[in-house]
């Protein structure tokens, strides 16, 4: 059994519309005892070690887009995509209250749709969690977010913001936390936006393919795709927003045993194909989901036709990226990928009456990373 330490927090509690809380105590300061597991490095940093000092005055980080689910791997498989993602600039700011973070600027895709309140922004939530893990109390931070990913695209937009912010705070204080810590911090952000699942944030932070085996404790399994193999993702995004919460609401509450067995076998085949570098097998498994895709595809105009067009044009497989509406196809040649993308765009327009754009990108094997740092005042 894990060893624990105890800590007291002073929390002012008040419930709206009542002069007392649910325990009949007037709205005043209440002591709450918190048990903290000593197994987590972040807990040790926050409770037993001295607060880390910033080693940089500013940093810039990047976190890549992701393709979650990969067909039959709903909520437990995902991979990172090169060339697309979000960027965070972070600096020590004496104008910000010590121990707090401020979002000073948001640019890029749909900046007006995002809150600058760090408690309601994916980057802000993840950054705050990392500051808590590190026990930061003596300096304030200012964060700027550049959105390279559109919202509600199925490319892990919220996860990329969270991952870039988590890595930025960790880097500015000397890279003290583990990968698991950073994923857990980013999961706090995902939980508010789309649910407690790591198939976007884990590959965005770690790069490559990642299998999420469990959450208590967090158990992440990187799947090494052979470095000598070429893998290209054809990502076609229509002008249509598919909010994750809406797309999750379309899923069945129960599934039959035949579909369960089928999807498990396809997920196993997908993992084996990734490890072997078998792109034909990967594409076949990617296209074979019988549980999630059949419920979501009808909600995205033209998606079924787009999948057919991709495979007829030579793609090894095609499915919905994450919750959609982006369609993702896989191929081993970049030129062929652009031709496949053209057919997919045409199918979205013809059958879904939606304009769409195509991107052909390779697997990102690195994950979220530090781009630049400075010690200038």
Coordinates of C-alpha atoms in Angstrom, one line a residue, residues 124-369:
X124 CA -4.2 27.6 -18.3
X125 CA -5.6 24.6 -16.5
X126 CA -2.6 22.4 -17.4
X127 CA -0.2 25.2 -16.5
X128 CA -1.8 25.6 -13.1
X129 CA -1.7 21.9 -12.4
X130 CA 2.1 21.8 -13.1
X131 CA 2.6 24.8 -10.8
X132 CA 0.8 22.9 -8.1
X133 CA 2.9 19.8 -8.7
X134 CA 6.1 21.8 -8.4
X135 CA 4.8 23.9 -5.5
X136 CA 5.4 27.2 -7.1
X137 CA 4.6 30.1 -4.8
X138 CA 7.3 32.8 -5.2
X139 CA 6.9 33.8 -8.9
X140 CA 4.1 34.6 -11.3
X141 CA 3.9 33.5 -14.9
X142 CA 2.5 35.1 -18.1
X143 CA 1.4 32.8 -20.9
X144 CA 0.8 33.4 -24.6
X145 CA -1.0 30.8 -26.7
X146 CA -0.7 30.5 -30.5
X147 CA -3.4 28.1 -31.8
X148 CA -2.2 26.2 -34.8
X149 CA -5.1 23.8 -34.7
X150 CA -8.8 24.6 -35.3
X151 CA -11.2 24.0 -32.5
X152 CA -13.4 20.9 -32.7
X153 CA -11.4 19.5 -35.6
X154 CA -10.7 16.0 -34.2
X155 CA -7.0 16.7 -34.2
X156 CA -6.5 17.1 -30.5
X157 CA -6.7 20.9 -30.3
X158 CA -7.4 21.1 -26.6
X159 CA -4.8 18.5 -25.9
X160 CA -2.1 20.3 -27.8
X161 CA -2.7 23.5 -25.9
X162 CA -2.6 21.6 -22.6
X163 CA 0.5 19.7 -23.5
X164 CA 2.5 22.7 -24.7
X165 CA 1.6 24.7 -21.5
X166 CA 2.4 21.8 -19.2
X167 CA 5.8 21.3 -20.9
X168 CA 6.5 25.1 -20.8
X169 CA 6.0 25.4 -17.1
X170 CA 8.1 22.3 -16.4
X171 CA 10.9 23.5 -18.6
X172 CA 11.1 27.0 -17.1
X173 CA 11.6 25.4 -13.7
X174 CA 14.3 23.0 -14.8
X175 CA 12.4 20.0 -16.2
X176 CA 11.7 18.4 -12.8
X177 CA 8.6 16.3 -13.6
X178 CA 8.1 13.0 -15.2
X179 CA 6.2 12.3 -18.4
X180 CA 3.4 10.7 -16.3
X181 CA 3.2 13.9 -14.3
X182 CA 2.8 16.0 -17.4
X183 CA 0.1 13.7 -18.8
X184 CA -1.8 13.9 -15.5
X185 CA -1.6 17.7 -15.5
X186 CA -2.9 17.8 -19.0
X187 CA -5.6 15.3 -18.2
X188 CA -7.1 17.9 -15.8
X189 CA -7.6 20.1 -18.8
X190 CA -9.1 17.4 -21.0
X191 CA -11.5 16.4 -18.2
X192 CA -13.1 19.8 -18.4
X193 CA -13.4 19.8 -22.1
X194 CA -14.1 16.3 -23.4
X195 CA -13.6 13.7 -20.6
X196 CA -10.9 12.0 -18.7
X197 CA -9.1 10.2 -21.5
X198 CA -5.4 10.4 -22.5
X199 CA -5.5 9.2 -26.1
X200 CA -4.7 12.8 -27.3
X201 CA -2.6 14.3 -24.5
X202 CA -0.3 11.2 -24.0
X203 CA 0.9 11.1 -27.7
X204 CA 1.0 14.9 -27.9
X205 CA 3.5 14.9 -25.0
X206 CA 5.3 11.6 -25.8
X207 CA 5.2 11.5 -29.6
X208 CA 4.6 8.4 -31.7
X209 CA 1.9 5.9 -31.0
X210 CA 0.8 5.4 -27.4
X211 CA -1.5 2.9 -25.8
X212 CA -3.2 3.9 -22.5
X213 CA -3.5 0.7 -20.5
X214 CA -5.0 2.3 -17.3
X215 CA -5.5 5.3 -15.2
X216 CA -5.2 4.2 -11.5
X217 CA -2.3 4.2 -11.6
X218 CA -1.6 5.9 -15.0
X219 CA -0.1 3.2 -17.3
X220 CA 1.2 4.4 -20.7
X221 CA 2.7 2.1 -23.2
X222 CA 4.6 3.7 -26.1
X223 CA 4.4 1.6 -29.3
X224 CA 7.6 2.0 -31.4
X225 CA 6.9 2.3 -35.1
X226 CA 10.0 1.1 -37.0
X227 CA 12.2 4.2 -37.8
X228 CA 13.0 3.0 -41.3
X229 CA 9.3 2.9 -42.3
X230 CA 7.5 5.8 -43.9
X231 CA 4.0 6.6 -42.6
X232 CA 2.0 9.5 -43.9
X233 CA -1.4 10.7 -42.6
X234 CA -3.8 12.3 -45.0
X235 CA -5.8 14.6 -42.9
X236 CA -8.9 16.2 -44.5
X237 CA -10.8 18.7 -42.4
X238 CA -14.2 20.0 -43.6
X239 CA -15.6 23.4 -42.6
X240 CA -17.8 21.7 -40.0
X241 CA -17.5 21.7 -36.2
X242 CA -18.0 18.4 -34.3
X243 CA -17.9 19.2 -30.6
X244 CA -16.4 16.2 -28.7
X245 CA -19.2 16.2 -26.1
X246 CA -21.8 16.0 -28.8
X247 CA -20.0 13.2 -30.6
X248 CA -19.5 11.2 -27.4
X249 CA -23.2 11.5 -26.7
X250 CA -24.0 9.7 -29.9
X251 CA -22.2 6.5 -28.7
X252 CA -24.1 3.4 -27.6
X253 CA -24.5 2.8 -23.9
X254 CA -24.1 -0.9 -24.4
X255 CA -22.6 -3.1 -27.1
X256 CA -23.2 -6.7 -28.1
X257 CA -20.6 -9.4 -27.6
X258 CA -19.9 -10.0 -31.3
X259 CA -19.0 -6.3 -31.8
X260 CA -16.9 -6.4 -28.6
X261 CA -14.9 -9.4 -29.8
X262 CA -14.5 -7.9 -33.3
X263 CA -13.2 -4.6 -32.1
X264 CA -10.8 -6.2 -29.6
X265 CA -9.3 -8.3 -32.4
X266 CA -9.0 -5.3 -34.7
X267 CA -7.3 -3.2 -32.0
X268 CA -4.9 -6.1 -31.3
X269 CA -4.2 -6.3 -35.1
X270 CA -3.6 -2.5 -35.2
X271 CA -1.1 -2.7 -32.3
X272 CA 0.8 -5.6 -33.9
X273 CA 0.8 -3.7 -37.3
X274 CA 2.3 -0.6 -35.7
X275 CA 5.1 -2.6 -34.0
X276 CA 5.9 -4.5 -37.2
X277 CA 5.6 -1.5 -39.5
X278 CA 2.9 -3.2 -41.5
X279 CA 1.1 -0.3 -43.1
X280 CA -1.4 -2.5 -45.0
X281 CA -2.4 -4.2 -41.8
X282 CA -2.5 -0.9 -39.9
X283 CA -4.8 0.6 -42.6
X284 CA -7.1 -2.5 -42.6
X285 CA -7.5 -2.4 -38.8
X286 CA -7.9 1.4 -38.8
X287 CA -10.9 1.0 -41.1
X288 CA -12.6 -1.8 -39.2
X289 CA -14.3 -0.2 -36.2
X290 CA -17.9 -1.5 -35.8
X291 CA -18.8 0.4 -32.6
X292 CA -17.9 4.1 -32.6
X293 CA -17.4 5.1 -36.3
X294 CA -20.9 3.8 -37.4
X295 CA -22.5 6.1 -34.9
X296 CA -20.4 9.1 -35.6
X297 CA -20.0 9.0 -39.4
X298 CA -23.7 9.8 -40.1
X299 CA -23.3 13.0 -38.0
X300 CA -20.5 14.3 -40.3
X301 CA -22.0 15.1 -43.8
X302 CA -20.2 13.1 -46.5
X303 CA -18.0 11.1 -44.2
X304 CA -19.0 7.7 -45.5
X305 CA -18.3 8.8 -49.1
X306 CA -15.0 10.3 -48.1
X307 CA -13.9 7.0 -46.6
X308 CA -14.8 5.2 -49.8
X309 CA -13.0 7.8 -51.9
X310 CA -9.8 7.5 -49.9
X311 CA -9.7 3.7 -50.1
X312 CA -10.6 3.7 -53.9
X313 CA -7.8 6.2 -54.4
X314 CA -5.2 3.8 -52.9
X315 CA -5.2 4.6 -49.1
X316 CA -4.4 1.6 -46.9
X317 CA -7.3 2.6 -44.6
X318 CA -9.4 5.6 -43.5
X319 CA -11.5 6.5 -40.4
X320 CA -12.6 9.5 -38.3
X321 CA -9.8 11.3 -36.5
X322 CA -10.8 11.5 -32.8
X323 CA -14.4 12.8 -32.6
X324 CA -14.2 14.3 -36.1
X325 CA -14.9 15.9 -38.3
X326 CA -11.4 15.4 -39.8
X327 CA -11.1 12.2 -41.8
X328 CA -7.7 10.5 -41.6
X329 CA -6.2 8.1 -44.2
X330 CA -2.9 6.3 -44.1
X331 CA -0.4 5.7 -46.9
X332 CA 3.4 5.1 -47.3
X333 CA 4.1 7.8 -50.0
X334 CA 3.7 11.5 -49.7
X335 CA 2.8 12.1 -53.4
X336 CA 0.1 9.4 -53.3
X337 CA -1.1 11.1 -50.1
X338 CA -1.7 14.4 -51.9
X339 CA -3.7 12.6 -54.6
X340 CA -5.8 10.7 -52.0
X341 CA -6.4 14.0 -50.2
X342 CA -7.7 15.6 -53.4
X343 CA -10.3 12.8 -53.8
X344 CA -11.3 13.1 -50.2
X345 CA -11.8 16.9 -50.5
X346 CA -13.9 16.3 -53.6
X347 CA -16.1 13.7 -51.8
X348 CA -16.7 16.1 -48.9
X349 CA -17.9 18.8 -51.4
X350 CA -20.0 16.4 -53.6
X351 CA -21.6 14.2 -50.9
X352 CA -21.5 16.5 -47.8
X353 CA -21.7 19.9 -49.4
X354 CA -18.8 20.9 -47.3
X355 CA -15.6 22.7 -48.3
X356 CA -12.5 20.9 -46.9
X357 CA -8.7 21.3 -46.8
X358 CA -6.2 18.5 -46.9
X359 CA -2.8 18.0 -45.1
X360 CA -0.3 15.3 -45.6
X361 CA 1.9 14.8 -42.6
X362 CA 4.3 12.2 -41.2
X363 CA 4.2 10.6 -37.7
X364 CA 5.6 12.9 -35.0
X365 CA 8.1 10.8 -33.1
X366 CA 9.2 13.5 -30.6
X367 CA 6.1 14.9 -29.0
X368 CA 5.9 18.2 -27.1
X369 CA 9.2 20.0 -26.9

